[in-house]
Amino acid sequence: MNKTICFFLNQEKIEIDLNEGSGLRPDTTLLNWLRERRKLTGTKEGCAEGDCGACSVVIGRLTSDNTPSWQAVNACILFLPMLHGSVVTTVEGVANADGELHPVQQAMIAHHGAQCGFCTPGFIMSLYAGWCAAIDFSNTAEIETLLSGNLCRCTGYGPIVKAGEALARWARPQWATDRLLGDISALAQMAGDTRKGLELEYKGQRYSAPATLDKLQTLYAENPSAQILSGATDIGLWVTKQHRQLPHLIHIGNIAELEAIKKTDGHITIGAGVTHQQAMDALAQDYPALQEIWSRFGSAQVRASARVCGNIANASPIGDLSPCFLALDSQIVLNKAGRRRQIKLDSFFIDYGKQNREAGEFVEAIILPRLQAGQQLLAYKLSKRFDQDISAVLMAGYLDIQADKITDIKIGFGGMAAIPKRALRLEAYLKGQNVPVIGEDEGAREAKFATDIAACLAEEFDPIDDMRASRSYRLLAAAQLVQKMFIEYRAGYTRLSTPQHFRSPEDFTPTIQA
Ligand SMILES: Cc1cc2nc3c(=O)[nH]c(=O)nc-3n(C[C@H](O)[C@H](O)[C@H](O)COP(=O)(O)OP(=O)(O)OC[C@H]3O[C@@H](n4cnc5c(N)ncnc54)[C@H](O)[C@@H]3O)c2cc1C
Ligand code: FES
Ligand code: FES
C-alpha cells in the first residue's frame, strides 16, 4: 500500500504525504488545495457543489484497458487523494510555456467569449477537455454537451459556442500535441503505483483506496462503518456544504475489475466503477431512451466523475437511473467479504434512507436485461432546466407488445415517493389491454383510459410538495407521461441516440415497430 499520493499537475510531478505534517486531511478538495496551497487561483469557486463549472480542471486517466481519457471535472467536489495516478491540467497550464495561447484560448478571445471573466477559466477547461479528446467541434450539439456544466451570467452562451465551433477549423499546434503525449507517458509511469492502492491517515481521518476487488471485500467487511466513496458527486457536498466528518472513506475508483461493462445476449452488467459517461457511450444502441436521460444527467463534469452504481446505492428518490432500471426489472449484485447476493432492484429500496444492504456489503454491479423484439424502454425526465437539474418527476416504461396487446409492462417512477418505485397497480391495470389510442379522439375509451391511469396513480402514490414541484403537479404530470409513452409508441417514434438539447419534432425519427 502507498502512503503517499502521486499525480502530475501541469506537467510537474507532485508527491504528497497526506499522513504526516502535510496539514491536509484526505477530504481536502482539489480546489482548495490548488487555490490555497499552490496559489493557482485561476480555478474559481462559484458554488462549491458541482453546479457552476467555475472550478473545472481537466483530468487525464488510463482506463482499465489502458486507454487515456481526458475529461473536465469539478475540482470543488473532488478529494485530493482521488487524483492518485492521474494528470491534472488547470487553466494556468493550458498555454504553451513560451506564452503562446492554446487554440481554445485564442478562439475564446476571437469570438468575444468573456465579459467579467469569472466563468471563463471553467469554459476554457471544458473546451480543452474536448480538444484533448478530439471531439467533433463542427457538431454544435457536441459543444453544447461539453459546456452543459458551465454557467455564465454575463456573456451569454452564443459567443462561447461560436468559439467552440471555430476549433473545428483551428490547426492543432505541435507543442500542444507533444504535451498530451508527455501526459500519456506520465500516466504510464504512474500506472504501477496506482495498482498498489492507498492507505492514508491524518488527524483521525482514514482514507483507503484498495486496488483490487479482493482487498475491497476484506477491507469493507472489516470496517463496515466506513463510507464507500465512488465519484464523490454526493459525498463531496456532504463535506463542502454540510461540513460532515467522515472518519473512514474507502475509495473504489481505482479497481480495474469494477470498471467493466459486460454484454451477453441476455444481459448487460455494469460494474461499480463505471461512470455515467462510460455507460452512456457503451449503451447508446441498447437503450436509446436512456441516452436522453444520461445527456441530461448533471453535466459533462458530473457524468465524468459520478458512477452509475453510486446513483443506485444512494437510493435517492429523485435519482434518474433507478426508475429506468426498475422498469427494466434489473438485478443488483451485492458483495460482502466475497459472498454475493443477486437481488431484484425493487427489493433493494425499502424505505427512505433504508436499503436491503447489510453492514459491510457493497454494490458490486447492476445487471440490466437486454431488450428483445417487441420490447421497448421509454423514459422521460421533467425538471425546471434542461441540463444540470434534478428531476421533479421521472418516468420510465418498459413495454412488451405482441400483436398490439400489452403482454408485459413495467413502470418506474422517481420523484413520486420516498423511494424510486414501480407503479404496480397501474401495471396490473394495463397488462393484457390493447395498446391504447390516445390523442386521436377514440372517444369514451380514451377518456376512461386517461381517468383510470390517473386514478391508479393517485391510489398508489402520495408525492410530496417541495420546491421542485407540488403534489398535484407530480400526480398530473405522471399520468400524462404514461399517456405520452403510448402516444410515442403508437406513432412508432424512437429517440435519436445522439442527445439533442432542444427538442423539436425533428428530434424523433419514425421507425417500424419490431
Ligand atoms: C451538480 C450535480 C448534478 C447532479 N445531477 C444529477 C442528475 O441529474 N440526476 C441524478 O440522478 N443525480 C444527479 N446528481 C447526484 C449524483 O451525481 C449521482 O447520484 C451520482 O450517480 C452519485 O454517484 P457517485 O459515484 O458520485 O457517488 P458518491 O458521492 O461517491 O456516493 C454516493 C453514495 O452512494 C454510496 N455508494 C457509492 N457507490 C457505492 C457502492 N458501489 N456500494 C455501496 N455504496 C456505494 C456512498 O457511500 C454514498 O452514500 C448530481 C450531483 C451533482 C453534484
Ligand atoms: S465551484 Fe461551482 S462547480 Fe465547483
Ligand atoms: S463572463 Fe461573467 S460570468 Fe461568464
XYZ file of C-alpha atoms and ligand atoms in Angstrom:
575
model
C 0.000 0.000 0.000
C 1.206 3.500 -0.839
C 1.282 6.078 1.925
C 1.895 8.926 -0.489
C -0.278 10.206 -3.307
C 1.299 10.937 -6.654
C -0.042 12.797 -9.685
C 1.090 15.330 -12.283
C -0.073 18.930 -12.158
C 0.559 20.977 -15.308
C 3.421 18.578 -16.186
C 5.006 18.774 -12.731
C 5.210 15.590 -10.663
C 3.533 16.047 -7.286
C 4.008 13.718 -4.346
C 2.201 14.429 -1.105
C 2.422 12.515 2.121
C -1.063 13.078 3.453
C -0.267 11.175 6.631
C 2.276 13.381 8.279
C 2.928 17.058 8.588
C 1.115 17.978 5.379
C -1.669 19.709 7.299
C -4.057 18.231 4.749
C -6.966 15.982 5.576
C -7.734 13.325 2.956
C -11.059 15.056 2.256
C -9.309 18.293 1.244
C -10.794 19.277 -2.093
C -8.618 19.700 -5.156
C -9.986 23.235 -5.497
C -8.907 24.287 -2.004
C -5.502 22.719 -2.447
C -4.950 24.446 -5.810
C -6.004 27.854 -4.566
C -4.648 27.814 -1.019
C -1.522 25.671 -1.263
C -0.451 26.157 -4.868
C -1.784 29.708 -5.305
C -3.264 28.619 -8.639
C -6.219 30.950 -8.339
C -7.274 30.733 -11.987
C -9.526 27.862 -10.913
C -12.520 29.631 -9.356
C -15.016 28.755 -6.687
C -18.588 29.651 -7.626
C -20.883 27.234 -5.838
C -18.679 24.532 -4.233
C -21.314 21.947 -5.136
C -20.603 20.880 -8.705
C -23.205 23.134 -10.325
C -21.476 26.101 -11.953
C -18.301 24.700 -13.540
C -16.109 27.645 -12.498
C -13.741 25.170 -10.816
C -13.371 22.888 -13.857
C -9.991 21.286 -14.419
C -9.043 18.574 -16.898
C -8.086 15.148 -15.612
C -6.286 12.568 -17.723
C -6.503 8.941 -16.658
C -5.822 5.497 -18.018
C -8.990 3.427 -18.295
C -8.967 -0.256 -17.271
C -7.864 -1.213 -20.817
C -5.007 1.346 -20.626
C -6.622 3.880 -22.958
C -6.002 7.510 -21.964
C -9.125 9.595 -21.378
C -9.452 13.359 -20.834
C -12.356 14.889 -19.036
C -13.333 18.095 -17.319
C -14.311 17.561 -13.678
C -15.409 19.825 -10.845
C -12.403 20.388 -8.565
C -14.678 21.671 -5.769
C -16.094 18.220 -5.009
C -13.072 16.065 -5.786
C -10.901 14.938 -2.882
C -7.148 15.257 -3.331
C -6.297 11.536 -2.947
C -8.774 10.709 -5.733
C -6.201 12.189 -8.129
C -3.663 9.471 -7.367
C -2.238 8.258 -10.683
C -3.798 10.955 -12.860
C -2.616 14.048 -14.713
C -4.282 17.340 -13.888
C -4.331 20.444 -16.058
C -5.566 23.751 -14.704
C -6.165 26.923 -16.666
C -2.613 28.023 -15.809
C -1.274 25.007 -17.715
C -3.174 25.399 -20.971
C -0.961 27.913 -22.824
C 2.488 26.945 -24.067
C 5.435 27.554 -21.732
C 6.631 30.397 -24.014
C 3.309 32.188 -23.539
C 1.664 31.244 -26.839
C -2.012 30.765 -26.168
C -3.690 27.437 -26.820
C -6.276 27.347 -29.672
C -9.150 27.161 -27.132
C -7.930 30.395 -25.543
C -7.390 32.076 -28.895
C -10.858 31.044 -30.071
C -12.477 32.457 -26.922
C -10.716 35.790 -27.499
C -11.500 35.873 -31.216
C -15.205 35.249 -30.575
C -15.573 37.525 -27.539
C -16.367 34.620 -25.248
C -15.779 36.509 -21.981
C -17.089 39.556 -20.150
C -16.411 39.649 -16.393
C -14.240 36.551 -16.868
C -15.208 34.725 -13.686
C -16.585 31.708 -15.518
C -14.001 31.861 -18.331
C -11.353 29.507 -16.877
C -14.064 26.873 -16.445
C -15.228 27.248 -20.046
C -11.620 27.115 -21.256
C -11.099 23.868 -19.377
C -14.271 22.257 -20.726
C -13.270 23.213 -24.266
C -9.739 21.994 -23.567
C -11.127 18.614 -22.423
C -12.986 18.376 -25.746
C -9.833 19.391 -27.613
C -7.759 16.677 -25.842
C -10.436 14.077 -26.556
C -10.580 15.297 -30.198
C -14.363 15.731 -30.220
C -16.055 16.884 -33.400
C -16.185 20.675 -32.931
C -18.164 21.052 -36.150
C -21.087 19.439 -34.295
C -22.768 22.163 -32.219
C -24.683 19.603 -30.150
C -21.366 18.099 -29.021
C -20.133 21.528 -27.945
C -23.350 22.188 -26.024
C -22.968 18.838 -24.276
C -19.353 19.685 -23.446
C -20.395 23.027 -21.939
C -23.527 21.813 -20.157
C -21.862 22.121 -16.749
C -20.554 25.678 -17.152
C -22.720 28.615 -16.185
C -22.112 32.174 -17.376
C -24.185 35.037 -16.082
C -22.968 37.790 -18.378
C -21.582 36.775 -21.775
C -24.458 34.629 -22.925
C -23.615 31.299 -24.440
C -23.702 32.219 -28.128
C -20.144 33.615 -28.391
C -18.747 30.741 -26.315
C -20.401 28.135 -28.524
C -19.084 30.033 -31.575
C -15.578 29.820 -30.085
C -16.083 26.063 -29.788
C -17.260 25.809 -33.390
C -14.185 27.734 -34.539
C -11.976 24.996 -33.092
C -13.131 22.702 -35.910
C -11.107 24.944 -38.257
C -8.155 25.685 -35.963
C -4.856 23.871 -36.578
C -3.624 21.678 -33.713
C -0.181 23.066 -32.785
C 2.600 20.508 -32.453
C 3.603 21.738 -28.982
C 0.107 21.056 -27.650
C 0.083 17.556 -29.149
C 3.557 16.887 -27.711
C 2.331 17.977 -24.308
C -0.525 15.490 -24.486
C 1.934 12.750 -25.402
C 4.010 13.802 -22.376
C 0.915 13.464 -20.194
C 0.267 9.977 -21.570
C 3.782 8.854 -20.696
C 3.328 10.346 -17.205
C 0.182 8.223 -16.837
C 2.060 5.104 -17.932
C 4.859 5.937 -15.476
C 2.409 6.080 -12.537
C 0.368 3.018 -13.539
C 2.410 0.577 -11.409
C 1.973 2.760 -8.330
C -1.819 3.001 -8.567
C -2.049 -0.803 -8.634
C -0.629 -0.823 -5.100
C -3.556 1.115 -3.662
C -3.503 3.828 -0.981
C -3.757 3.894 2.798
C -3.709 7.340 4.419
C -4.497 8.640 7.871
C -4.395 12.191 9.132
C -5.924 13.671 12.264
C -8.380 10.860 12.813
C -9.478 10.591 9.203
C -8.600 7.426 7.320
C -8.665 7.087 3.543
C -8.234 3.703 1.882
C -8.132 3.091 -1.849
C -7.768 -0.646 -2.424
C -6.511 -1.563 -5.880
C -8.268 -4.933 -6.185
C -11.744 -6.308 -5.561
C -10.325 -8.881 -3.128
C -8.826 -6.157 -0.977
C -12.008 -4.063 -1.087
C -14.131 -7.032 0.049
C -11.912 -7.717 3.047
C -11.399 -4.087 3.995
C -15.092 -3.164 3.936
C -16.182 -6.333 5.744
C -13.669 -5.490 8.484
C -14.690 -1.805 8.549
C -18.442 -1.812 7.916
C -18.898 1.691 9.346
C -16.582 3.154 6.681
C -18.152 5.180 3.857
C -17.778 3.813 0.343
C -16.627 6.639 -1.921
C -17.002 6.323 -5.684
C -17.280 9.576 -7.691
C -17.932 11.932 -4.713
C -20.660 13.854 -6.540
C -22.887 13.259 -3.499
C -20.250 12.820 -0.802
C -18.268 15.884 -1.926
C -21.242 18.044 -0.974
C -21.515 16.430 2.461
C -18.049 17.895 3.081
C -18.290 21.270 1.325
C -21.887 22.112 2.289
C -22.697 20.082 5.388
C -19.175 20.029 6.898
C -19.650 16.409 7.827
C -16.805 14.492 9.435
C -16.176 11.232 7.598
C -13.819 9.151 9.760
C -13.074 6.479 7.140
C -13.508 6.703 3.379
C -12.993 3.671 1.159
C -12.496 4.834 -2.407
C -13.479 2.274 -5.060
C -12.437 4.323 -8.090
C -9.119 2.587 -8.774
C -10.268 -1.020 -9.050
C -9.975 -2.247 -12.636
C -12.276 -5.270 -12.010
C -15.156 -2.913 -11.183
C -14.780 -0.861 -14.349
C -16.120 -3.411 -16.822
C -19.325 -3.333 -18.826
C -20.045 -6.909 -19.904
C -22.598 -7.751 -22.557
C -24.115 -11.183 -23.212
C -27.125 -11.981 -25.427
C -29.486 -11.626 -22.491
C -27.888 -9.116 -20.115
C -25.598 -6.153 -19.627
C -23.588 -5.967 -16.396
C -22.291 -2.580 -15.262
C -19.551 -2.688 -12.615
C -19.496 -0.307 -9.647
C -16.548 1.640 -11.071
C -18.263 2.566 -14.365
C -19.001 6.278 -14.753
C -22.189 7.647 -16.268
C -20.229 8.845 -19.305
C -18.708 5.408 -19.922
C -22.110 3.722 -19.618
C -23.755 6.324 -21.833
C -21.156 5.747 -24.571
C -21.271 1.951 -24.294
C -25.072 1.551 -24.192
C -26.046 4.033 -26.916
C -27.538 1.340 -29.144
C -29.014 -0.809 -26.391
C -31.394 1.643 -24.713
C -31.852 4.748 -26.919
C -34.242 6.301 -24.383
C -31.505 6.285 -21.741
C -29.345 8.476 -23.969
C -31.525 11.467 -23.325
C -31.765 10.704 -19.612
C -27.981 10.449 -19.455
C -27.408 13.501 -21.640
C -29.422 15.465 -19.065
C -27.816 13.818 -16.041
C -25.965 16.624 -14.258
C -23.329 17.869 -16.674
C -20.333 16.559 -18.594
C -18.259 17.129 -15.425
C -20.695 15.216 -13.213
C -21.029 12.337 -15.691
C -17.241 12.056 -15.867
C -16.924 11.550 -12.089
C -20.169 10.003 -10.873
C -20.659 6.247 -11.043
C -23.827 4.521 -12.258
C -23.894 2.283 -9.174
C -23.438 5.345 -6.923
C -26.741 6.608 -8.324
C -28.414 3.330 -7.295
C -26.585 2.782 -3.992
C -27.537 6.252 -2.727
C -31.196 5.187 -3.192
C -32.229 8.764 -3.832
C -35.975 9.073 -4.518
C -35.093 11.580 -7.234
C -32.157 9.688 -8.751
C -32.579 9.400 -12.501
C -31.418 5.878 -13.206
C -33.246 3.907 -10.518
C -36.714 4.311 -12.131
C -35.248 3.308 -15.517
C -33.562 0.238 -14.082
C -36.714 -0.644 -12.113
C -38.703 -0.561 -15.333
C -36.159 -2.935 -16.863
C -36.603 -5.273 -13.868
C -32.859 -5.150 -13.223
C -30.912 -7.101 -10.650
C -28.317 -5.740 -8.291
C -25.218 -7.654 -7.172
C -24.256 -7.148 -3.532
C -20.933 -8.353 -2.169
C -19.906 -8.901 1.428
C -16.473 -10.392 2.033
C -16.709 -12.133 -1.351
C -20.174 -13.653 -0.712
C -22.506 -12.436 -3.444
C -26.263 -11.885 -3.371
C -28.135 -11.064 -6.554
C -31.493 -9.466 -5.820
C -34.157 -7.661 -7.807
C -33.623 -3.933 -7.732
C -37.160 -3.266 -6.472
C -36.413 -5.262 -3.331
C -33.286 -3.122 -2.705
C -35.236 0.073 -1.967
C -37.090 -0.467 1.295
C -37.851 2.990 2.621
C -36.327 6.462 2.636
C -32.680 6.020 3.701
C -33.181 2.249 4.160
C -31.937 -0.319 1.692
C -31.705 -4.089 1.607
C -27.952 -3.978 2.246
C -26.103 -5.500 5.178
C -23.270 -3.856 7.075
C -20.052 -4.408 5.133
C -21.931 -5.186 1.917
C -21.390 -3.035 -1.149
C -22.938 -2.807 -4.591
C -20.648 -4.642 -6.980
C -22.699 -4.327 -10.164
C -26.090 -3.804 -11.713
C -27.435 -6.260 -14.286
C -29.823 -4.998 -16.967
C -31.873 -7.325 -19.186
C -31.390 -6.642 -22.892
C -34.389 -5.657 -24.948
C -35.720 -8.304 -27.340
C -38.008 -7.965 -30.389
C -41.232 -6.166 -29.491
C -39.770 -4.738 -26.268
C -39.045 -1.075 -25.677
C -37.888 1.210 -22.919
C -39.163 4.789 -22.983
C -38.163 7.347 -20.358
C -38.973 10.980 -19.608
C -37.361 13.445 -17.223
C -39.236 16.545 -16.097
C -37.133 19.268 -14.499
C -37.153 23.045 -14.491
C -33.957 23.305 -16.537
C -32.859 21.025 -19.358
C -29.287 20.483 -18.104
C -27.887 20.335 -14.597
C -31.171 19.896 -12.817
C -32.695 17.319 -10.543
C -35.918 15.692 -11.712
C -39.293 16.765 -10.406
C -40.712 13.566 -11.923
C -39.016 10.866 -13.929
C -40.994 8.095 -15.568
C -39.586 5.057 -17.327
C -41.750 2.460 -19.012
C -40.822 -0.964 -20.314
C -43.274 -2.299 -22.876
C -43.543 -5.776 -24.338
C -46.174 -5.599 -27.025
C -47.162 -8.524 -29.209
C -49.870 -8.176 -31.868
C -50.973 -4.857 -30.354
C -51.523 -6.404 -26.907
C -49.550 -5.266 -23.858
C -48.187 -8.629 -22.779
C -45.874 -7.087 -20.201
C -45.368 -3.609 -18.802
C -43.236 -2.209 -16.008
C -43.315 1.427 -14.984
C -40.750 3.055 -12.677
C -41.163 6.478 -11.112
C -38.763 8.910 -9.458
C -39.962 11.956 -7.508
C -43.280 10.314 -6.635
C -42.475 8.559 -3.352
C -39.837 8.289 -0.639
C -38.022 5.736 -2.778
C -37.782 5.065 -6.511
C -40.893 2.949 -7.040
C -42.740 0.741 -9.523
C -46.364 1.600 -10.359
C -47.622 -1.924 -9.704
C -51.324 -1.094 -9.623
C -51.124 0.750 -12.917
C -49.082 -2.049 -14.466
C -51.758 -4.587 -13.449
C -54.468 -2.375 -14.987
C -52.610 -2.017 -18.295
C -51.348 -5.565 -18.697
C -53.395 -7.555 -21.186
C -55.047 -4.495 -22.742
C -54.633 -3.475 -26.345
C -52.275 -0.536 -26.750
C -54.496 2.474 -26.128
C -55.049 5.032 -28.848
C -54.552 8.496 -27.376
C -54.932 11.891 -28.945
C -56.890 10.521 -31.902
C -60.311 11.004 -30.430
C -61.166 7.450 -29.642
C -63.961 8.908 -27.590
C -65.192 7.166 -24.477
C -62.421 4.561 -24.289
C -59.739 7.243 -24.465
C -61.376 9.348 -21.764
C -61.854 6.330 -19.479
C -58.280 5.315 -20.078
C -56.935 8.722 -19.014
C -59.153 8.737 -15.912
C -58.157 5.198 -14.960
C -54.439 5.957 -15.257
C -54.805 8.998 -13.018
C -56.897 7.006 -10.525
C -54.392 4.136 -10.340
C -51.554 6.574 -9.714
C -53.476 8.541 -7.092
C -54.225 5.307 -5.197
C -50.642 4.185 -5.334
C -48.596 7.370 -4.879
C -48.696 10.239 -2.420
C -45.888 12.534 -3.612
C -44.610 15.447 -1.581
C -44.904 19.176 -2.211
C -41.463 20.755 -2.427
C -39.548 23.456 -4.300
C -39.272 21.239 -7.365
C -42.989 20.566 -7.787
C -46.269 20.365 -5.948
C -48.017 17.102 -5.125
C -50.797 17.819 -7.616
C -48.338 18.729 -10.389
C -46.449 15.487 -9.821
C -49.604 13.358 -9.994
C -50.874 15.143 -13.087
C -47.501 15.032 -14.837
C -47.033 11.347 -14.010
C -50.392 10.447 -15.547
C -49.642 12.487 -18.648
C -46.210 10.922 -19.061
C -47.850 7.491 -19.153
C -50.159 8.730 -21.911
C -47.212 10.280 -23.729
C -45.459 6.917 -23.686
C -48.358 5.312 -25.545
C -48.620 8.222 -27.992
C -44.932 7.834 -28.839
C -45.234 4.073 -29.025
C -48.251 4.272 -31.331
C -46.555 6.772 -33.599
C -43.605 4.416 -33.898
C -41.244 7.060 -32.651
C -37.961 6.395 -31.006
C -35.365 8.757 -29.597
C -32.322 9.663 -31.574
C -29.301 8.088 -29.986
C -27.434 11.420 -30.261
C -28.502 13.666 -27.395
C -30.215 16.850 -28.506
C -30.523 19.939 -26.397
C -33.530 21.476 -27.978
C -36.431 19.188 -28.598
C -38.305 19.656 -31.851
C -40.359 17.267 -33.981
C -37.204 16.514 -35.979
C -35.649 15.046 -32.829
C -37.752 11.949 -33.263
C -37.227 9.559 -36.126
C -40.042 7.304 -37.230
C -39.171 3.610 -37.062
C -41.083 0.481 -37.856
C -42.076 -1.468 -34.769
C -40.391 -4.847 -34.474
C -24.093 19.159 -9.924
C -24.738 17.826 -9.715
C -25.720 17.416 -10.590
C -26.348 16.184 -10.401
N -27.303 15.817 -11.280
C -27.936 14.641 -11.099
C -28.951 14.252 -12.012
O -29.256 14.938 -12.990
N -29.588 13.084 -11.754
C -29.284 12.293 -10.685
O -29.889 11.237 -10.521
N -28.309 12.632 -9.829
C -27.634 13.781 -10.009
N -26.652 14.144 -9.134
C -26.342 13.271 -7.978
C -25.114 12.353 -8.180
O -24.294 12.805 -9.209
C -25.480 10.918 -8.517
O -26.335 10.357 -7.573
C -24.262 10.026 -8.712
O -24.544 8.937 -9.550
C -23.652 9.518 -7.414
O -22.542 8.718 -7.741
P -21.099 8.947 -7.134
O -20.251 7.908 -7.745
O -20.640 10.333 -7.290
O -21.398 8.619 -5.590
P -20.680 9.095 -4.247
O -20.939 10.522 -3.996
O -19.262 8.645 -4.228
O -21.519 8.181 -3.230
C -22.915 8.370 -3.091
C -23.488 7.396 -2.030
O -23.516 6.070 -2.541
C -22.683 5.201 -1.751
N -22.015 4.321 -2.706
C -21.444 4.688 -3.883
N -21.036 3.589 -4.551
C -21.366 2.526 -3.777
C -21.215 1.123 -3.930
N -20.665 0.586 -5.021
N -21.682 0.311 -2.941
C -22.261 0.833 -1.841
N -22.424 2.152 -1.635
C -21.979 2.984 -2.592
C -21.750 6.121 -0.988
O -21.281 5.533 0.215
C -22.672 7.315 -0.747
O -23.537 7.022 0.321
C -25.979 15.359 -9.305
C -24.960 15.762 -8.436
C -24.340 16.982 -8.645
C -23.254 17.408 -7.718
S -17.381 25.820 -7.770
Fe -19.221 25.567 -8.883
S -18.931 23.634 -9.805
Fe -17.260 23.823 -8.499
S -18.187 36.183 -18.305
Fe -19.067 36.838 -16.446
S -19.941 35.022 -15.652
Fe -19.314 34.471 -17.607
